[in-house]
mmCIF file of C-alpha atoms and ligand atoms in Angstrom:
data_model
loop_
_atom_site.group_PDB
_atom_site.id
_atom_site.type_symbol
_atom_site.label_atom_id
_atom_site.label_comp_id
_atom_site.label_asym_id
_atom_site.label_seq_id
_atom_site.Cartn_x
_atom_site.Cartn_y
_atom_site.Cartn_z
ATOM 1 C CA UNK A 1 -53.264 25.525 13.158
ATOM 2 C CA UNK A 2 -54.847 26.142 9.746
ATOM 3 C CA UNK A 3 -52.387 27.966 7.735
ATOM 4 C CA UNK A 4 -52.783 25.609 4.180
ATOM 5 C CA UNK A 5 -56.848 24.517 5.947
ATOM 6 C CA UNK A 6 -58.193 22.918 2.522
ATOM 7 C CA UNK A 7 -55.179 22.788 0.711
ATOM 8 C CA UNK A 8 -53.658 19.013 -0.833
ATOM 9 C CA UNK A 9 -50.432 18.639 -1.664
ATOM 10 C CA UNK A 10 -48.251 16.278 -3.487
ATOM 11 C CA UNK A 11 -44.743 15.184 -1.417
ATOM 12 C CA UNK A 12 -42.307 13.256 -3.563
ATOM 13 C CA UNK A 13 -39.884 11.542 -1.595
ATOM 14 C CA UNK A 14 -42.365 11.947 1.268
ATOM 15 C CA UNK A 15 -41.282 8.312 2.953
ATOM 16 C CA UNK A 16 -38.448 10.247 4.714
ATOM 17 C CA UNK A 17 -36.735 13.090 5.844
ATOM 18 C CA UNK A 18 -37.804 16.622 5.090
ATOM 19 C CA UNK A 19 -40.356 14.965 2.847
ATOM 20 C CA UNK A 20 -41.638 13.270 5.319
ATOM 21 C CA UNK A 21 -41.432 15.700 8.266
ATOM 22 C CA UNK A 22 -43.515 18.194 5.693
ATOM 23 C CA UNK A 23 -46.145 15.728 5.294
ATOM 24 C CA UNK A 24 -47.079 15.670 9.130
ATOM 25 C CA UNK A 25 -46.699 19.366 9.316
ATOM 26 C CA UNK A 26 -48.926 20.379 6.365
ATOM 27 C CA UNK A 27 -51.620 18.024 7.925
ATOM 28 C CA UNK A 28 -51.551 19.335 11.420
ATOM 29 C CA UNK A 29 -51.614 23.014 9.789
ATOM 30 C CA UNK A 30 -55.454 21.685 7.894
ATOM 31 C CA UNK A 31 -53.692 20.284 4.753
ATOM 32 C CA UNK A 32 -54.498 16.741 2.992
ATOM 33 C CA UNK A 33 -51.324 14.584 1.679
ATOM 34 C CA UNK A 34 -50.554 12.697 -0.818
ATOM 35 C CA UNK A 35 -47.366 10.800 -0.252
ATOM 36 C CA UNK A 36 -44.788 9.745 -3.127
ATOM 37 C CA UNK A 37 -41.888 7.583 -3.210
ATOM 38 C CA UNK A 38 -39.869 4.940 -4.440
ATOM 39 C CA UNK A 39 -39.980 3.329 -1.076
ATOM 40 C CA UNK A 40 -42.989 1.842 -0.244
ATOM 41 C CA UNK A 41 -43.112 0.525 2.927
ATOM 42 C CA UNK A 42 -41.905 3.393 4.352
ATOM 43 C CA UNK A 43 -44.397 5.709 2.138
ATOM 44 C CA UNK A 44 -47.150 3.916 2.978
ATOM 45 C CA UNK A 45 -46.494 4.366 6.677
ATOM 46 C CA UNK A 46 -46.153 7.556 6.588
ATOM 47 C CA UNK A 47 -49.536 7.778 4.717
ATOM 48 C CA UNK A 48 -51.372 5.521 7.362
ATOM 49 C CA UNK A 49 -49.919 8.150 10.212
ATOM 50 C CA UNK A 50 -51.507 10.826 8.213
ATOM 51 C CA UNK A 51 -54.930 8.996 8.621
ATOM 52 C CA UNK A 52 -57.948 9.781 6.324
ATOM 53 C CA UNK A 53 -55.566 13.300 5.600
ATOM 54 C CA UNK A 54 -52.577 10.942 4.004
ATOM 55 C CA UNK A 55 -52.706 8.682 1.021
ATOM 56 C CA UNK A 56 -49.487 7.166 -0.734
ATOM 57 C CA UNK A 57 -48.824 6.398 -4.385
ATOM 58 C CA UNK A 58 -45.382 4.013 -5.455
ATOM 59 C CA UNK A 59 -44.099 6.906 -7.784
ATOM 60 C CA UNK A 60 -40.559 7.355 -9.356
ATOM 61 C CA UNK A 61 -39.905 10.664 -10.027
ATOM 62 C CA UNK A 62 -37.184 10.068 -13.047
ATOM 63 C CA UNK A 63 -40.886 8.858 -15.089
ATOM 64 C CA UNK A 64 -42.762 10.675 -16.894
ATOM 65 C CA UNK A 65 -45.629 8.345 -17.081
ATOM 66 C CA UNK A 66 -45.777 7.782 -13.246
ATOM 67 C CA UNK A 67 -45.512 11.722 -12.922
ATOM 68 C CA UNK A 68 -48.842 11.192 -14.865
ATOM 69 C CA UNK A 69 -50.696 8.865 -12.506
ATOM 70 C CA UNK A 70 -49.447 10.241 -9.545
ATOM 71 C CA UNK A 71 -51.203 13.022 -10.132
ATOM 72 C CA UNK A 72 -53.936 12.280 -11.368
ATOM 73 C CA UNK A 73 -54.059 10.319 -8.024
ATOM 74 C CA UNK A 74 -53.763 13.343 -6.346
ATOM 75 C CA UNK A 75 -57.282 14.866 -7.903
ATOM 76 C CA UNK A 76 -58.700 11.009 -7.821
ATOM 77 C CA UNK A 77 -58.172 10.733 -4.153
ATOM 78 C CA UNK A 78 -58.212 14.607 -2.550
ATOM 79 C CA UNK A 79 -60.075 16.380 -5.199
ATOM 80 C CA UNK A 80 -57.559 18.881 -6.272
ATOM 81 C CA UNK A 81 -53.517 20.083 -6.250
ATOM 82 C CA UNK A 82 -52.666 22.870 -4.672
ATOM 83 C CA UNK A 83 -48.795 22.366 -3.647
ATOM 84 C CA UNK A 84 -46.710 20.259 -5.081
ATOM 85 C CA UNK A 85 -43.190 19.337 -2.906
ATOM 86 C CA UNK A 86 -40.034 18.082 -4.862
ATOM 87 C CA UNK A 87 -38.499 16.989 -2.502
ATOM 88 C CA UNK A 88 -37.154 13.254 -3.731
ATOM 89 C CA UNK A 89 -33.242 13.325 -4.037
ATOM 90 C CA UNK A 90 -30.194 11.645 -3.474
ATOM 91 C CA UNK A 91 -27.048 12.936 -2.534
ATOM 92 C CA UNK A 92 -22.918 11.552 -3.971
ATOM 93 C CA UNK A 93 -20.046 12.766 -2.767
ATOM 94 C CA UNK A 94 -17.233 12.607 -6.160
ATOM 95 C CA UNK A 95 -14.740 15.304 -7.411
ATOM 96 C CA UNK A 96 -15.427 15.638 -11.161
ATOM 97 C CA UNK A 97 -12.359 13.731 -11.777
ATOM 98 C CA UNK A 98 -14.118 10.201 -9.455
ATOM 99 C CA UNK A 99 -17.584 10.868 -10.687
ATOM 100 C CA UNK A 100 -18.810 8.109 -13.952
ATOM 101 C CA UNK A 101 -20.533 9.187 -16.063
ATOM 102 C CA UNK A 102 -23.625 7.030 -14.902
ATOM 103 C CA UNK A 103 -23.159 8.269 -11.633
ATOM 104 C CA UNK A 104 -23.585 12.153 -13.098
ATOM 105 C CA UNK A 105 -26.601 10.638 -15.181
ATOM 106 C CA UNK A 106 -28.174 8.935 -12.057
ATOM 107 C CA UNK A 107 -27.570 11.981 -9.997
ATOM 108 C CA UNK A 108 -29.120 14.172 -12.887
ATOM 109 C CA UNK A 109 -32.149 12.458 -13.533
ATOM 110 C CA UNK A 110 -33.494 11.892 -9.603
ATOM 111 C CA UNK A 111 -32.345 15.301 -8.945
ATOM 112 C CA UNK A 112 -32.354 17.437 -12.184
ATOM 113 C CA UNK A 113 -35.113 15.731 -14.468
ATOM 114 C CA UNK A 114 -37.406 14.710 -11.215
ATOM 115 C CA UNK A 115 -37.773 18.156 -10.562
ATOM 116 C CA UNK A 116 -38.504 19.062 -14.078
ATOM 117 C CA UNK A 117 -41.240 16.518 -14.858
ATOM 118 C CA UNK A 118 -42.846 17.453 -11.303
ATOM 119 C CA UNK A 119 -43.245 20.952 -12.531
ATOM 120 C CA UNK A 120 -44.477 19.719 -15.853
ATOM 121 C CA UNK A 121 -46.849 18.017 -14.334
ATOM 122 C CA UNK A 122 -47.879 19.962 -11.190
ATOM 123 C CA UNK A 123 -48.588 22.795 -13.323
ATOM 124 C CA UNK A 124 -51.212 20.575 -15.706
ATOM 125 C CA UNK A 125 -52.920 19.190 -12.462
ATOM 126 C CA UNK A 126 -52.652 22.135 -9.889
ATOM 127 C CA UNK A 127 -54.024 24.435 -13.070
ATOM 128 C CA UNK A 128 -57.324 21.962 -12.942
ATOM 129 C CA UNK A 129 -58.748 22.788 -9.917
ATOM 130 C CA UNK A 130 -56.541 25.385 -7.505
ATOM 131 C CA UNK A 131 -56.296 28.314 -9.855
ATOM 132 C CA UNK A 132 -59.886 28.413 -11.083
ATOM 133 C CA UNK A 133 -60.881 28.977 -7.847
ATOM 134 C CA UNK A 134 -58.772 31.859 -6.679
ATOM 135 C CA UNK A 135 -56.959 30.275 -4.138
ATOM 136 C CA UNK A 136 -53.823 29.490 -6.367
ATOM 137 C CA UNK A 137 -51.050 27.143 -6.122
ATOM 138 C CA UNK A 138 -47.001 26.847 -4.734
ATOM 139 C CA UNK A 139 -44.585 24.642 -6.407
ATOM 140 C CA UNK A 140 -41.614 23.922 -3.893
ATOM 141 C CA UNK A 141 -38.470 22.599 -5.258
ATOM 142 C CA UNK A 142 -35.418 21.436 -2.844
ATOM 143 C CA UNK A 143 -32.263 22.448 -4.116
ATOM 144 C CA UNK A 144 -29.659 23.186 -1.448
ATOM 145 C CA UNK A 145 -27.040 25.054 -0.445
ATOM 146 C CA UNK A 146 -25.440 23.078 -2.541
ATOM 147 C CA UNK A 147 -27.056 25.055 -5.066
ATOM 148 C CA UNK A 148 -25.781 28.072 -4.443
ATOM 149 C CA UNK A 149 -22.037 27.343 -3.159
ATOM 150 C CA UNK A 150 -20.067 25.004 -5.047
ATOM 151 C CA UNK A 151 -17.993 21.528 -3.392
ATOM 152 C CA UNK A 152 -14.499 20.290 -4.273
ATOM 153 C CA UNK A 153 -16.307 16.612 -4.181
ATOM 154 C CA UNK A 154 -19.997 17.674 -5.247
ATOM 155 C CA UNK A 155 -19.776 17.744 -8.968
ATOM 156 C CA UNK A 156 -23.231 16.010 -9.860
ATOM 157 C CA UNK A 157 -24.745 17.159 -6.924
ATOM 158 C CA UNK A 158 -23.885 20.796 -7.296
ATOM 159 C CA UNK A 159 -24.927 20.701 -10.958
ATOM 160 C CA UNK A 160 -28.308 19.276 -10.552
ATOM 161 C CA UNK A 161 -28.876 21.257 -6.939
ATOM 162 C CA UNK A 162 -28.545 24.619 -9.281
ATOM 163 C CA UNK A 163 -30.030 23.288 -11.688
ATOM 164 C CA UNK A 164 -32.946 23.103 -9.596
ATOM 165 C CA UNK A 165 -32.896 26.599 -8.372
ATOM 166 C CA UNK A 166 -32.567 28.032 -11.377
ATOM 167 C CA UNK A 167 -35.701 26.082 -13.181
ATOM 168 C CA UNK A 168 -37.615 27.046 -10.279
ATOM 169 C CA UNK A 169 -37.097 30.795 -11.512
ATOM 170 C CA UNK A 170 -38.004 29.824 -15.062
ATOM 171 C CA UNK A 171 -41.415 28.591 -14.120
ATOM 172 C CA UNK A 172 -41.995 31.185 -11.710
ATOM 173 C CA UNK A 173 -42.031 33.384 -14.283
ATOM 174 C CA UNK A 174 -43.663 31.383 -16.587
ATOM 175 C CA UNK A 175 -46.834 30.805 -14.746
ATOM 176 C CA UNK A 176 -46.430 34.270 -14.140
ATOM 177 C CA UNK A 177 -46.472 35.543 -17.770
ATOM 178 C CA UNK A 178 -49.390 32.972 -17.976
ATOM 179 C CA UNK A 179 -51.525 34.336 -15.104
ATOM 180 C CA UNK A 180 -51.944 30.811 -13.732
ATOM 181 C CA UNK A 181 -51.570 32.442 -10.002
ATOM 182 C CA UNK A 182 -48.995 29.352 -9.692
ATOM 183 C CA UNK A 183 -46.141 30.199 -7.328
ATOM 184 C CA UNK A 184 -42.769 28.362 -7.724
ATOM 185 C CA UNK A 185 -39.821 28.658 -5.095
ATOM 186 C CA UNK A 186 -36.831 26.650 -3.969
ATOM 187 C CA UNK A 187 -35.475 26.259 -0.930
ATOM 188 C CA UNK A 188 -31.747 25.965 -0.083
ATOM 189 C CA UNK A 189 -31.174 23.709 3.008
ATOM 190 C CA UNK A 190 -27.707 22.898 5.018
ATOM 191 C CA UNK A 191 -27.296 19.534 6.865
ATOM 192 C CA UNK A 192 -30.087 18.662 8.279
ATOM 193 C CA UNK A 193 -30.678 15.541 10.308
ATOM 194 C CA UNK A 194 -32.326 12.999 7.803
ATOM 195 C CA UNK A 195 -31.406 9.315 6.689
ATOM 196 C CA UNK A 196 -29.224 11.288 4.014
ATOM 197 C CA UNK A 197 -27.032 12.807 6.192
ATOM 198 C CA UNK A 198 -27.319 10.325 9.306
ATOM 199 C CA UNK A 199 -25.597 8.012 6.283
ATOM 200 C CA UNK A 200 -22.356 10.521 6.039
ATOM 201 C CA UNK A 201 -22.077 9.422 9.704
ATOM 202 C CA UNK A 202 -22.802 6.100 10.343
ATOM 203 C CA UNK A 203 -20.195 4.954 6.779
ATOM 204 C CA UNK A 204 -17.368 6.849 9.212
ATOM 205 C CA UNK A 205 -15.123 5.343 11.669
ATOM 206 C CA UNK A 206 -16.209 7.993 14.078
ATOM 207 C CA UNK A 207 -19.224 9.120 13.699
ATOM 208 C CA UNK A 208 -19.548 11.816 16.334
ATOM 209 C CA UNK A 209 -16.438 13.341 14.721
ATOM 210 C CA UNK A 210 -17.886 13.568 11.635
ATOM 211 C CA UNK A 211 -21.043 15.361 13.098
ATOM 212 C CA UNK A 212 -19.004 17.785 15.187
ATOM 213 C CA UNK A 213 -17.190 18.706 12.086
ATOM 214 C CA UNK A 214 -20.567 19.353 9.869
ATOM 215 C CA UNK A 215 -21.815 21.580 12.902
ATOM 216 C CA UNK A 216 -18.808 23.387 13.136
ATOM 217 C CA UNK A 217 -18.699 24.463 9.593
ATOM 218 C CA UNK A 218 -22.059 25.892 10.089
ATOM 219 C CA UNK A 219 -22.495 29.448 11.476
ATOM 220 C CA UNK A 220 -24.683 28.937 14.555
ATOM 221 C CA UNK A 221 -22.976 26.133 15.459
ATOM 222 C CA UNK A 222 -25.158 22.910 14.563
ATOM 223 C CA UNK A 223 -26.817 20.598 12.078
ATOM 224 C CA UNK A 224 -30.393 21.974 11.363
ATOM 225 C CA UNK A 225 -34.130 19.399 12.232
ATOM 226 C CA UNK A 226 -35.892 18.315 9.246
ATOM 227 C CA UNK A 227 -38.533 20.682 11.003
ATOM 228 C CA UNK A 228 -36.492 23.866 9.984
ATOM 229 C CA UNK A 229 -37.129 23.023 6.611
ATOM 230 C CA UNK A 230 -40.470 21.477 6.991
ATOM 231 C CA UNK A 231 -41.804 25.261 8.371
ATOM 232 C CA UNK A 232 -40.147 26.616 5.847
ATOM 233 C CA UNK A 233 -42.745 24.341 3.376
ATOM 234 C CA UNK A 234 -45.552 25.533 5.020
ATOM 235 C CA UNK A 235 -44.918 29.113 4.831
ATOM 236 C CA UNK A 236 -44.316 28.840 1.104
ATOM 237 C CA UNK A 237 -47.387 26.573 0.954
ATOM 238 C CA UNK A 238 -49.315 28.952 2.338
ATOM 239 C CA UNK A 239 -50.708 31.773 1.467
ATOM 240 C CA UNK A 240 -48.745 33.841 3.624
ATOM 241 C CA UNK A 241 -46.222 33.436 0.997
ATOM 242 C CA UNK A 242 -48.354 34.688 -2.017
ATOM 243 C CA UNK A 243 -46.148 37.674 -3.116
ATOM 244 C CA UNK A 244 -43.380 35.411 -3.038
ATOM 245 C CA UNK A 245 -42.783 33.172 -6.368
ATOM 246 C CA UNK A 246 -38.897 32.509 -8.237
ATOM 247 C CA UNK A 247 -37.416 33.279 -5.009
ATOM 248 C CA UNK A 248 -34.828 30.996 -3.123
ATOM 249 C CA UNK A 249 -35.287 30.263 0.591
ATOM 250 C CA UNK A 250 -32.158 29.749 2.742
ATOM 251 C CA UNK A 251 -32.363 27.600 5.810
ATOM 252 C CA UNK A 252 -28.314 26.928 6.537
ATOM 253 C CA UNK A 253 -27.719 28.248 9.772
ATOM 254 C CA UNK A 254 -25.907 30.951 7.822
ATOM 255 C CA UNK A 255 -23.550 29.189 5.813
ATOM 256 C CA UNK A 256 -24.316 30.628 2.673
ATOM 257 C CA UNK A 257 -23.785 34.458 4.944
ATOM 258 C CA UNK A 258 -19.811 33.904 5.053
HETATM 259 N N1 NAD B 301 -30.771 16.386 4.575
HETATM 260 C C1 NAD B 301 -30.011 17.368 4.173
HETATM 261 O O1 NAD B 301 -29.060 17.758 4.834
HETATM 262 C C2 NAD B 301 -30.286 18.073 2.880
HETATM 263 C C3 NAD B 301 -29.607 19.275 2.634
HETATM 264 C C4 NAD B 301 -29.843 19.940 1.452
HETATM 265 C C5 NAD B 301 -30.759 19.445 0.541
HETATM 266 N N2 NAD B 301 -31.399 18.269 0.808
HETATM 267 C C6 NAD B 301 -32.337 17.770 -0.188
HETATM 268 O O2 NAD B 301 -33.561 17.523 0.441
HETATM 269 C C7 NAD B 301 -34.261 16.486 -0.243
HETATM 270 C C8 NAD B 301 -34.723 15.439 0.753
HETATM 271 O O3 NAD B 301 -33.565 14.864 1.350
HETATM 272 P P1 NAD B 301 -33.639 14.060 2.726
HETATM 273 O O4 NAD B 301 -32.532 14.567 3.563
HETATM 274 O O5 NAD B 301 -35.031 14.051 3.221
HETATM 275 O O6 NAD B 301 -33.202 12.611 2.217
HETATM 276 P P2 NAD B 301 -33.814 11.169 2.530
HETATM 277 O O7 NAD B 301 -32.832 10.227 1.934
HETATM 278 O O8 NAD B 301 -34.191 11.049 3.948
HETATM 279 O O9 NAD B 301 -35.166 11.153 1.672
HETATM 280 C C9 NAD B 301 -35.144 11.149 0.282
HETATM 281 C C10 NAD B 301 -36.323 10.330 -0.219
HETATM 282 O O10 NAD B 301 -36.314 10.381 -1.652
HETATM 283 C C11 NAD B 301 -36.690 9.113 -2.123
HETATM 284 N N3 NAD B 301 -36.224 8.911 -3.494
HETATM 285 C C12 NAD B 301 -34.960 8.696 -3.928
HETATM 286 N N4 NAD B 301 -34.960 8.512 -5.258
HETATM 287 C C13 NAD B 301 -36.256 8.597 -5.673
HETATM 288 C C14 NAD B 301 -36.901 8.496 -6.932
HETATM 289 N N5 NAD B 301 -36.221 8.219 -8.070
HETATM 290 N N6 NAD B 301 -38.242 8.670 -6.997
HETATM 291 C C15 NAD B 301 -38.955 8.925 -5.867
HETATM 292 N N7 NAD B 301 -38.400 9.015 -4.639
HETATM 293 C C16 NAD B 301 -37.057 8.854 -4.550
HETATM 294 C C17 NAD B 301 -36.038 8.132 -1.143
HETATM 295 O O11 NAD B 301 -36.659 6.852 -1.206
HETATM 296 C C18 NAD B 301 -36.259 8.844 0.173
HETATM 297 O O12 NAD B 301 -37.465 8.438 0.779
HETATM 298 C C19 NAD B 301 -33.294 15.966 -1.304
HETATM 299 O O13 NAD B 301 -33.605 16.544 -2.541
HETATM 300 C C20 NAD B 301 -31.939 16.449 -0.807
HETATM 301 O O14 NAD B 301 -31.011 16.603 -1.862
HETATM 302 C C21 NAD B 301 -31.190 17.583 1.956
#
């Protein structure tokens, strides 16, 4: 209990999945949420479970001028920024030679630009209030293993997954160089049980087939709980983390160690 106490934090894509299942952790562990997503119903849902800690704004992450309000709505409703979660995405499965060129450009701009206007912007409105007060900030961005290991049939995804990891070292350093006491990581899940990856299944003819082959591709011998990654949040959240900034968190059952 306690371990972000005070701290409010911004979840994109917070309606599901590991946005989601960071949302209810970083409340339980003292923080105050605000939910984003495309989907409201589901957002707002989330945000009611959350009680007087959760509040939800309709935000699309590919726009700059909702990147704007949501934030402000952020300091409107909570006071202040002190973590901001990228963790909107979407995930297509297409060899360079299937994937259109408006499926690349889709792909890109949820993934690649969504994560760039989020640190844009979470570095104007966490740089209001967290790091005049000492406490600082933590920008979490989540790439994937996919953004570290490449995929015969992941060409957007892989491109806009290391895209992400490697941004997340440029403003590291920059708000490092700045002295804003703004930390920025990413973190590199496998499969994990979410909507995303329930979807690879339940397209198949077989779904359990499907799942057996994921887990058996991964070192320990199973898909990962959106909780894996959701801890993983926290501690970079936190200030436990606070030496820690352009670094790139691993949670793949040790896929990435072969
Ligand atoms: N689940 C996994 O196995 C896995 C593995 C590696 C990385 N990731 C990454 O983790 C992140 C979360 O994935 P998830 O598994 O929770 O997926 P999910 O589909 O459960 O949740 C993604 C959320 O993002 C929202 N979203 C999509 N486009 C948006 C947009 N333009 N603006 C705002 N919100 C938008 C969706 O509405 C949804 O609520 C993604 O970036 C994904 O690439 C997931």
């Amino acid at each position: 209990m306690g371990r972000v106490s005070g701290k409010v934090a911004l979840i994109t894509g917070g309606a599901s999945g590991l946005g989601r299942e960071a949302a209810e952790r970083l409340v339980e562990e003292g923080a105050r949420v605000l939910v984003t997503d495309i989907n409201q119903i589901d957002g707002e849902a989330v945000a009611r479970s959350l009680g007087s800690n959760g509040a939800f704004a309709r935000h699309d992450v590919t726009k700059e001028e909702e990147w704007v309000t949501a934030t402000q709505k952020a300091l409107e409703v909570f006071g202040r920024l002190d973590i901001l979660v990228n963790s909107a995405g979407i995930g297509t499965m297409n060899s360079v030679e299937d994937c259109s060129l408006e499926e690349w450009r889709h792909v890109m701009a949820v993934n690649g630009d969504g994560v760039f206007l989020g640190c844009k912007y979470g570095v104007a409105a966490i740089k209001q209030t967290s790091t005049s007060e000492g406490s600082g900030g933590s920008i979490i961005n989540i790439s994937s293993v996919s953004g570290l290991i490449g995929g015969h049939n992941l060409a957007a995804y892989n491109a806009s997954k290391g895209a992400v990891r490697l941004l997340s070292k440029s403003v590291a350093l920059h708000c490092a160089r700045k002295g804003y006491n703004i930390r920025c990581n990413s973190v590199h899940p496998t499969f994990i049980d979410t909507p995303m990856v329930r979807a690879m299944f339940e397209d198949a003819d077989d779904p359990d087939r499907v799942r057996q082959k994921l887990s058996r591709q991964v070192p320990l011998g199973h898909i990962g709980e959106p909780n894996d990654i959701a801890w993983a949040i926290v501690y970079l959240g936190s200030d436990e983390s606070k030496f820690m900034t352009g670094a790139e968190l691993v949670v793949d059952g040790g896929i990435t160690a072969m």
